Coordinates of C-alpha atoms and ligand atoms in Angstrom, one line a residue:
M213 CA 0.1 0.1 0.1
A214 CA 3.0 2.2 1.0
G215 CA 4.4 1.8 -2.3
K216 CA 1.2 2.5 -4.2
K217 CA 1.0 5.8 -2.3
N218 CA 4.5 6.8 -3.0
S219 CA 4.2 6.1 -6.6
S220 CA 1.3 8.4 -7.0
L221 CA 3.2 11.0 -4.8
D222 CA 6.1 10.6 -7.4
K223 CA 3.7 11.2 -10.2
V224 CA 2.6 14.4 -8.7
L225 CA 6.0 15.5 -7.9
G226 CA 6.9 14.7 -11.5
R227 CA 4.7 17.4 -13.0
I228 CA 5.4 19.8 -10.1
D229 CA 6.2 22.7 -12.5
R230 CA 2.7 22.6 -14.0
L231 CA 0.8 22.7 -10.6
D232 CA -1.3 25.8 -9.7
M233 CA -1.3 27.3 -6.5
A234 CA -4.0 25.1 -5.0
G235 CA -2.4 22.0 -6.3
L236 CA 0.8 23.0 -4.7
Q237 CA -0.9 23.7 -1.4
T238 CA -2.5 20.3 -1.4
L239 CA 0.8 18.8 -2.2
V240 CA 2.8 20.4 0.6
Q241 CA -0.2 19.2 3.0
R242 CA 0.1 15.8 1.8
L243 CA 4.2 15.9 2.1
A244 CA 3.6 17.3 5.9
R245 CA 1.0 14.5 6.4
E246 CA 3.5 11.8 5.1
R247 CA 6.3 13.2 6.8
A248 CA 4.5 13.3 10.2
M249 CA 3.6 9.6 9.7
L250 CA 7.1 8.7 8.7
D251 CA 8.2 10.5 12.0
T252 CA 5.8 8.6 14.1
V253 CA 7.0 5.4 12.5
F254 CA 10.8 6.3 12.9
N255 CA 10.1 7.3 16.4
T256 CA 8.7 4.3 17.6
L257 CA 11.5 1.9 16.1
Q258 CA 13.7 0.7 18.9
E259 CA 16.7 1.0 16.5
G260 CA 18.5 4.5 16.5
V261 CA 18.0 6.1 13.1
L262 CA 20.4 8.8 11.8
V263 CA 21.1 10.5 8.7
I264 CA 24.4 12.6 8.5
T265 CA 26.5 14.3 6.0
A266 CA 30.0 13.5 5.3
D267 CA 31.2 16.0 8.1
G268 CA 29.2 14.3 10.5
E269 CA 26.5 16.9 10.6
I270 CA 23.1 15.2 11.9
D271 CA 20.4 15.9 9.3
Y272 CA 17.9 13.5 11.1
A273 CA 17.8 11.6 14.2
N274 CA 14.8 9.5 15.4
D275 CA 14.0 9.3 19.1
A276 CA 16.1 6.2 19.9
A277 CA 19.2 7.5 18.2
A278 CA 18.8 10.8 19.9
R279 CA 18.7 9.0 23.4
L280 CA 21.6 6.4 22.6
I281 CA 24.0 9.2 21.3
G282 CA 22.8 11.9 23.7
F283 CA 21.6 14.3 20.8
K284 CA 19.2 17.3 21.4
E285 CA 17.7 19.2 18.6
E286 CA 18.7 22.7 20.1
M287 CA 22.5 21.5 19.9
G288 CA 22.6 22.8 16.4
A289 CA 24.8 22.0 13.5
A290 CA 28.1 22.1 15.4
T291 CA 27.5 19.2 17.2
T292 CA 28.4 16.5 15.0
L293 CA 28.3 12.7 15.4
W294 CA 31.9 12.7 15.5
R295 CA 31.7 14.9 18.6
L296 CA 29.1 12.9 20.3
V297 CA 30.7 9.7 19.7
P298 CA 34.6 10.1 19.8
G299 CA 36.5 7.6 18.0
L300 CA 33.8 6.5 15.6
R301 CA 34.9 9.0 13.0
A302 CA 38.7 7.2 12.8
S303 CA 37.0 3.9 12.9
L304 CA 34.8 4.6 9.9
E305 CA 37.4 6.5 7.9
G306 CA 39.5 3.5 6.9
E307 CA 36.2 2.2 5.1
G308 CA 35.8 5.5 3.0
K309 CA 39.2 5.3 1.7
R310 CA 38.7 2.0 0.2
G311 CA 37.0 2.3 -3.3
K312 CA 34.8 5.0 -4.6
R313 CA 32.2 6.6 -2.4
N314 CA 29.2 5.4 -3.9
E315 CA 30.9 2.0 -4.1
S316 CA 31.4 2.0 -0.4
P317 CA 30.2 -1.1 1.4
L318 CA 27.7 -1.4 4.1
V319 CA 29.9 -0.5 6.9
T320 CA 29.2 -2.3 10.3
R321 CA 30.8 -1.6 13.7
E322 CA 30.4 -2.3 17.1
F323 CA 31.5 0.0 19.5
E324 CA 31.0 1.2 23.2
L325 CA 29.1 4.4 24.4
T326 CA 30.1 5.7 27.7
Y327 CA 27.8 8.9 27.5
P328 CA 24.8 9.4 28.2
Q329 CA 24.8 5.8 29.3
P330 CA 27.2 2.9 29.0
R331 CA 26.0 0.9 26.2
V332 CA 27.2 -1.4 23.4
V333 CA 26.0 -0.4 20.1
R334 CA 26.2 -2.1 16.8
L335 CA 26.2 0.3 13.9
Y336 CA 25.0 -0.1 10.3
M337 CA 26.0 2.7 7.9
V338 CA 24.7 3.0 4.4
P339 CA 26.0 5.9 1.9
F340 CA 23.6 7.4 -0.2
H341 CA 23.6 10.5 -2.5
E342 CA 20.8 13.5 -2.1
D343 CA 19.5 14.0 -5.6
D344 CA 19.5 17.9 -5.7
T345 CA 22.8 18.8 -4.0
G346 CA 24.9 15.9 -4.9
E347 CA 26.4 15.9 -1.4
P348 CA 26.8 12.5 0.1
R349 CA 24.4 11.4 3.0
F350 CA 24.9 8.7 5.0
A351 CA 22.0 6.8 6.7
I352 CA 23.0 5.0 10.2
I353 CA 21.0 2.2 12.1
L354 CA 22.0 2.0 15.6
A355 CA 21.1 -1.2 17.7
D356 CA 21.6 -1.5 21.4
I357 CA 23.4 -4.8 21.9
T358 CA 24.4 -4.3 25.6
T359 CA 22.5 -7.4 26.9
E360 CA 23.3 -9.6 24.1
K361 CA 27.0 -8.6 24.3
K362 CA 27.0 -9.0 28.1
S363 CA 25.3 -12.5 28.3
T364 CA 27.9 -13.8 25.6
E365 CA 30.9 -12.3 27.5
E366 CA 29.5 -13.9 30.6
L367 CA 28.9 -17.5 28.9
I368 CA 32.7 -17.4 27.8
E369 CA 33.8 -16.4 31.1
N370 CA 31.9 -19.0 32.8
E371 CA 33.3 -21.5 30.1
K372 CA 37.0 -20.5 30.9
I373 CA 36.4 -20.8 34.6
S374 CA 34.8 -24.2 34.5
S375 CA 37.6 -25.7 32.4
V376 CA 40.4 -24.3 34.7
L377 CA 38.1 -25.4 37.8
L378 CA 38.0 -29.0 36.3
L379 CA 41.7 -29.0 35.6
A380 CA 42.6 -27.7 39.0
A381 CA 40.3 -30.1 40.5
G382 CA 42.0 -33.0 38.7
V383 CA 45.4 -32.1 39.6
A384 CA 44.3 -31.7 43.3
H385 CA 42.6 -34.8 43.2
E386 CA 45.7 -36.6 41.8
L387 CA 47.8 -35.3 44.8
G388 CA 45.5 -37.4 47.2
N389 CA 47.1 -40.8 46.2
P390 CA 50.7 -40.0 46.9
L391 CA 49.9 -38.0 50.0
N392 CA 48.2 -41.3 51.2
S393 CA 51.0 -43.4 50.3
L394 CA 53.4 -40.8 52.0
T395 CA 51.2 -41.2 55.3
I396 CA 51.3 -44.8 55.2
H397 CA 55.1 -45.1 54.8
L398 CA 55.7 -42.5 57.4
Q399 CA 53.6 -44.6 59.9
L400 CA 55.6 -47.5 58.9
I401 CA 58.9 -46.0 59.3
E402 CA 57.8 -44.6 62.7
R403 CA 56.9 -48.2 64.0
K404 CA 60.1 -49.5 62.8
L405 CA 61.9 -46.8 64.5
K406 CA 60.2 -47.5 67.7
K407 CA 61.4 -51.2 67.7
L408 CA 65.2 -50.1 67.4
P409 CA 67.2 -49.6 70.5
G410 CA 66.8 -46.1 71.8
S411 CA 69.6 -43.9 70.7
K412 CA 70.3 -40.1 70.2
E413 CA 70.0 -40.6 66.3
A414 CA 66.7 -42.5 66.8
G415 CA 65.4 -39.5 68.6
S416 CA 66.3 -37.2 66.2
L417 CA 64.8 -39.2 63.4
A418 CA 61.5 -39.6 65.3
D419 CA 61.5 -35.8 65.5
S420 CA 61.9 -35.6 61.7
I421 CA 59.2 -38.1 60.8
Q422 CA 57.0 -36.1 63.0
I423 CA 57.5 -32.9 61.1
C424 CA 57.1 -34.9 57.9
Q425 CA 53.7 -36.1 59.2
G426 CA 52.7 -32.6 60.1
E427 CA 53.6 -31.4 56.7
V428 CA 51.5 -34.0 55.1
T429 CA 48.5 -33.2 57.2
R430 CA 48.9 -29.6 56.3
L431 CA 49.1 -30.5 52.5
D432 CA 46.3 -32.6 52.8
G433 CA 44.5 -29.8 54.7
I434 CA 45.3 -27.3 51.5
I435 CA 44.3 -29.7 49.0
R436 CA 40.7 -30.6 50.7
N437 CA 40.2 -26.7 51.2
F438 CA 41.1 -26.0 47.8
L439 CA 38.9 -28.8 46.3
E440 CA 36.0 -27.5 48.7
A441 CA 36.7 -24.0 47.5
I442 CA 36.7 -24.6 43.7
R443 CA 34.0 -27.5 43.3
P444 CA 31.2 -25.6 41.6
R445 CA 28.8 -26.3 44.3
P446 CA 25.2 -24.4 44.2
P447 CA 24.9 -22.6 47.1
D448 CA 22.9 -24.2 50.1
L449 CA 20.6 -21.1 50.6
S450 CA 19.3 -20.0 54.1
E451 CA 18.1 -16.4 55.4
V452 CA 21.4 -15.1 56.3
N453 CA 22.5 -11.8 58.4
I454 CA 25.4 -10.7 56.5
V455 CA 26.8 -8.7 59.3
D456 CA 27.1 -11.8 61.7
V457 CA 29.0 -13.4 58.6
I458 CA 31.4 -10.6 58.5
E459 CA 31.7 -10.4 62.2
D460 CA 32.6 -14.0 62.3
V461 CA 35.3 -13.7 59.5
L462 CA 36.9 -10.5 61.2
R463 CA 36.9 -12.8 64.8
F464 CA 38.8 -15.4 62.7
Q465 CA 41.3 -13.0 60.9
A466 CA 41.6 -10.6 64.3
T467 CA 45.2 -12.3 65.1
E468 CA 46.6 -11.5 61.6
L469 CA 45.0 -8.3 61.2
E470 CA 46.8 -7.3 64.6
D471 CA 50.2 -8.9 63.8
R472 CA 50.2 -6.9 60.7
G473 CA 49.5 -3.8 62.7
L474 CA 46.2 -3.1 60.8
K475 CA 43.1 -1.2 61.8
V476 CA 39.6 -1.9 61.3
K477 CA 37.1 0.6 60.6
G478 CA 33.5 -1.1 60.4
E479 CA 30.2 0.4 59.8
L480 CA 28.2 -2.8 60.4
P481 CA 24.5 -1.8 61.2
A482 CA 22.8 -3.5 64.0
S483 CA 19.7 -4.3 61.8
I484 CA 20.1 -5.5 58.1
P485 CA 17.7 -6.9 55.8
V486 CA 18.3 -10.7 55.3
I487 CA 19.5 -12.2 52.1
M488 CA 19.3 -15.6 50.8
A489 CA 22.9 -17.2 51.1
D490 CA 25.3 -20.0 51.7
T491 CA 27.0 -19.0 55.0
N492 CA 30.2 -20.9 54.2
Q493 CA 30.3 -19.6 50.7
L494 CA 29.8 -16.1 52.0
K495 CA 32.6 -16.5 54.7
Q496 CA 35.0 -17.6 51.9
V497 CA 34.0 -14.6 50.0
F498 CA 34.9 -12.4 52.9
F499 CA 37.9 -14.5 53.9
N500 CA 39.5 -14.0 50.3
L501 CA 38.5 -10.0 50.2
I502 CA 39.9 -9.4 53.6
K503 CA 43.2 -11.4 53.2
N504 CA 43.6 -9.4 49.8
A505 CA 43.3 -6.3 51.5
M506 CA 45.8 -7.4 54.1
E507 CA 48.2 -8.4 51.9
A508 CA 48.3 -5.0 49.9
M509 CA 48.7 -2.9 52.9
Q510 CA 51.6 -2.2 55.2
S511 CA 51.5 -1.7 59.1
G512 CA 49.5 1.2 60.0
G513 CA 46.9 0.6 57.0
A514 CA 43.2 0.6 57.4
L515 CA 40.5 -1.9 56.5
G516 CA 37.1 -0.6 55.9
I517 CA 34.0 -2.6 55.9
L518 CA 30.6 -0.9 55.3
V519 CA 27.3 -2.6 55.1
R520 CA 24.2 -1.0 53.8
A521 CA 20.9 -1.7 52.3
D522 CA 18.1 0.0 50.2
D523 CA 15.0 -1.5 48.8
D524 CA 16.4 -3.9 46.5
A525 CA 19.9 -4.8 47.7
V526 CA 22.3 -5.5 50.5
Y527 CA 25.7 -3.7 49.8
V528 CA 29.0 -4.4 51.2
R529 CA 32.2 -2.2 50.4
I530 CA 35.5 -3.3 51.6
S531 CA 38.1 -0.9 51.2
D532 CA 41.9 -0.7 52.0
T533 CA 44.4 1.8 52.0
G534 CA 46.9 -0.5 50.4
S535 CA 49.0 -0.7 47.1
G536 CA 46.2 -0.4 44.8
I537 CA 46.1 -2.1 41.4
K538 CA 47.7 -1.1 38.0
T539 CA 45.1 -0.2 35.5
E540 CA 46.5 -2.6 33.1
D541 CA 45.7 -5.4 35.7
L542 CA 42.1 -4.3 36.4
S543 CA 40.6 -6.5 33.7
K544 CA 42.7 -9.5 34.6
L545 CA 41.6 -9.7 38.4
F546 CA 39.0 -12.3 37.9
S547 CA 41.0 -14.5 35.7
P548 CA 42.2 -17.8 37.1
Y549 CA 46.0 -17.8 38.0
H550 CA 46.3 -13.9 37.7
T551 CA 48.5 -13.1 40.4
T552 CA 51.1 -10.4 41.4
K553 CA 52.4 -12.2 44.5
T554 CA 55.1 -14.7 45.2
G555 CA 53.3 -17.6 46.2
G556 CA 49.8 -16.4 45.4
H557 CA 47.6 -18.7 43.4
G558 CA 45.4 -16.1 41.6
L559 CA 42.3 -17.9 42.6
G560 CA 40.9 -15.9 45.2
L561 CA 38.8 -13.4 43.2
M562 CA 37.7 -15.8 40.7
I563 CA 36.1 -17.9 43.2
V564 CA 34.7 -14.7 45.0
Q565 CA 33.3 -13.8 41.6
R566 CA 31.8 -17.2 41.0
I567 CA 30.1 -17.3 44.6
I568 CA 28.5 -13.7 44.1
R569 CA 27.3 -14.6 40.6
D570 CA 25.7 -18.0 42.0
H571 CA 24.0 -15.6 44.6
G572 CA 22.6 -13.3 41.9
G573 CA 24.8 -10.7 42.9
H574 CA 27.7 -8.1 41.7
V575 CA 31.3 -7.6 42.3
G576 CA 33.1 -4.3 41.5
I577 CA 36.4 -3.4 42.1
E578 CA 37.7 0.2 41.8
S579 CA 41.4 0.9 42.7
K580 CA 44.0 3.7 42.7
E581 CA 47.5 2.6 42.5
G582 CA 49.2 3.7 45.5
A583 CA 46.1 4.7 47.2
G584 CA 44.1 1.7 47.8
T585 CA 41.2 -0.5 46.6
V586 CA 37.5 -0.6 47.0
V587 CA 35.6 -3.9 46.6
T588 CA 31.8 -3.5 46.2
L589 CA 29.6 -6.4 46.6
Q590 CA 25.8 -6.4 46.0
F591 CA 23.2 -9.0 47.1
P592 CA 19.6 -9.0 46.1
Q593 CA 17.3 -8.7 48.9
K594 CA 15.5 -11.9 49.8
H595 CA 12.2 -10.5 48.3
R596 CA 14.1 -9.4 45.2
R597 CA 15.6 -12.6 44.1
V598 CA 14.1 -13.2 40.7
R599 CA 16.4 -15.9 39.3
M600 CA 19.7 -17.5 39.9
L601 CA 22.3 -17.3 37.4
K602 CA 23.6 -21.0 36.4
S603 CA 27.2 -21.6 37.4
Ligands
LIG22 P1 46.1 -13.9 45.0 O1 45.5 -13.3 46.2 O2 46.4 -15.2 45.2 O3 47.0 -13.1 44.3 P2 43.3 -13.2 44.1 O4 42.6 -13.6 42.8 O5 43.0 -13.1 45.3 O6 44.8 -14.0 43.9 O7 44.0 -11.8 43.5 C1 44.6 -11.7 42.2 C2 45.1 -10.1 42.4 O8 44.6 -9.2 42.5 C3 46.4 -10.1 43.2 O9 47.5 -10.9 43.0 C4 46.6 -8.7 43.3 O10 47.5 -8.2 42.3 C5 45.1 -8.1 42.9 N1 44.3 -7.8 44.2 C6 43.4 -8.0 44.5 N2 42.9 -7.7 45.7 C7 43.5 -6.6 45.8 C8 43.8 -5.4 46.8 N3 43.0 -5.3 47.8 N4 44.8 -4.4 46.6 C9 45.6 -4.5 45.6 N5 45.6 -5.5 44.7 C10 44.8 -6.6 44.9
LIG23 MG1 43.9 -13.5 47.3

């Protein structure tokens, strides 16, 4: 139907030089109506639609496009697309140099917008010519793919984590057998030693054996804890007061905090809404985060722990006055085996992230090198738990 309408309009436009005053008036009215209709159609689109000149001047922007790039009518011609989306021009220019203008292919790009809102946008650009001026124009379609992108990234991340976990669990499990064998043989040696006539030598041997047994037990403990820590187990949920859990962990780490000469500044409200959580997993989260904070600080540093809530969520903010994190390391924090410590295993934050995700929450880390680090956790309140992410 639309095609028919257009072609009849085309016919009228074709003999525009022969129209009288009344005819012209009808035509203008008809064009205005047509335009209003197209405006409505374009503004109901979820995709952003833009028409720009080669200089990036915005000829037309529908509502969705204006929202995405933060364009307002009153901004005027000086506000080019290149200004609103820095970096886009450079990215598109490579395309323009290839081949002639009217042969330029359809360009597609994915880019991130930070203003007015952080979004990931896919762009399609089609060049076309205005008939009268001959100046090239470009039609641009913008699709907001933030959620699509995010879930793919999470999927990849989860895959990466599970494969590493599987590998690590396998290695840890394999260590069990030699450890068992060591235990048995140490016991044998011990027994045989007891039968030998007592001498100074035998006494010191017995001491060494005891040390060995102690170390084997310690190794065994490490491995058991490790397996416990990384086994992707769904959280065993119950109503939990997060402040109680934090206080528990702080009590457990009190000696180490004191030995390191660190202060604790807690803002733990007496009453806080409950969340649905696995207490043991939560303890592990706080243990890891506080441990990291301690390891980043020198004597005299301060560990801050703040808990607060709003209608939707419970928030925990763990801050330290430690070394901070290099900008280039920020993106690697949650990757397995990323560590900057001698003797670190680089699994702590990965485990934290996994547990928080399993609880339907979020982890954020901000840091300034030389000043300190802030880790923010967010847990949905009991009544806001919509869906659990599968680990
Ligand atoms: P590990 O503690 O074994 O190194 P994590 O996964 O716990 O492993 O931490 C990974 C890395 O992140 C650390 O090696 C460190 O470089 C950095 N990091 C984590 N928390 C902090 C913090 N509070 N301050 C400074 N750096 C941190
Ligand atoms: Mg750690």
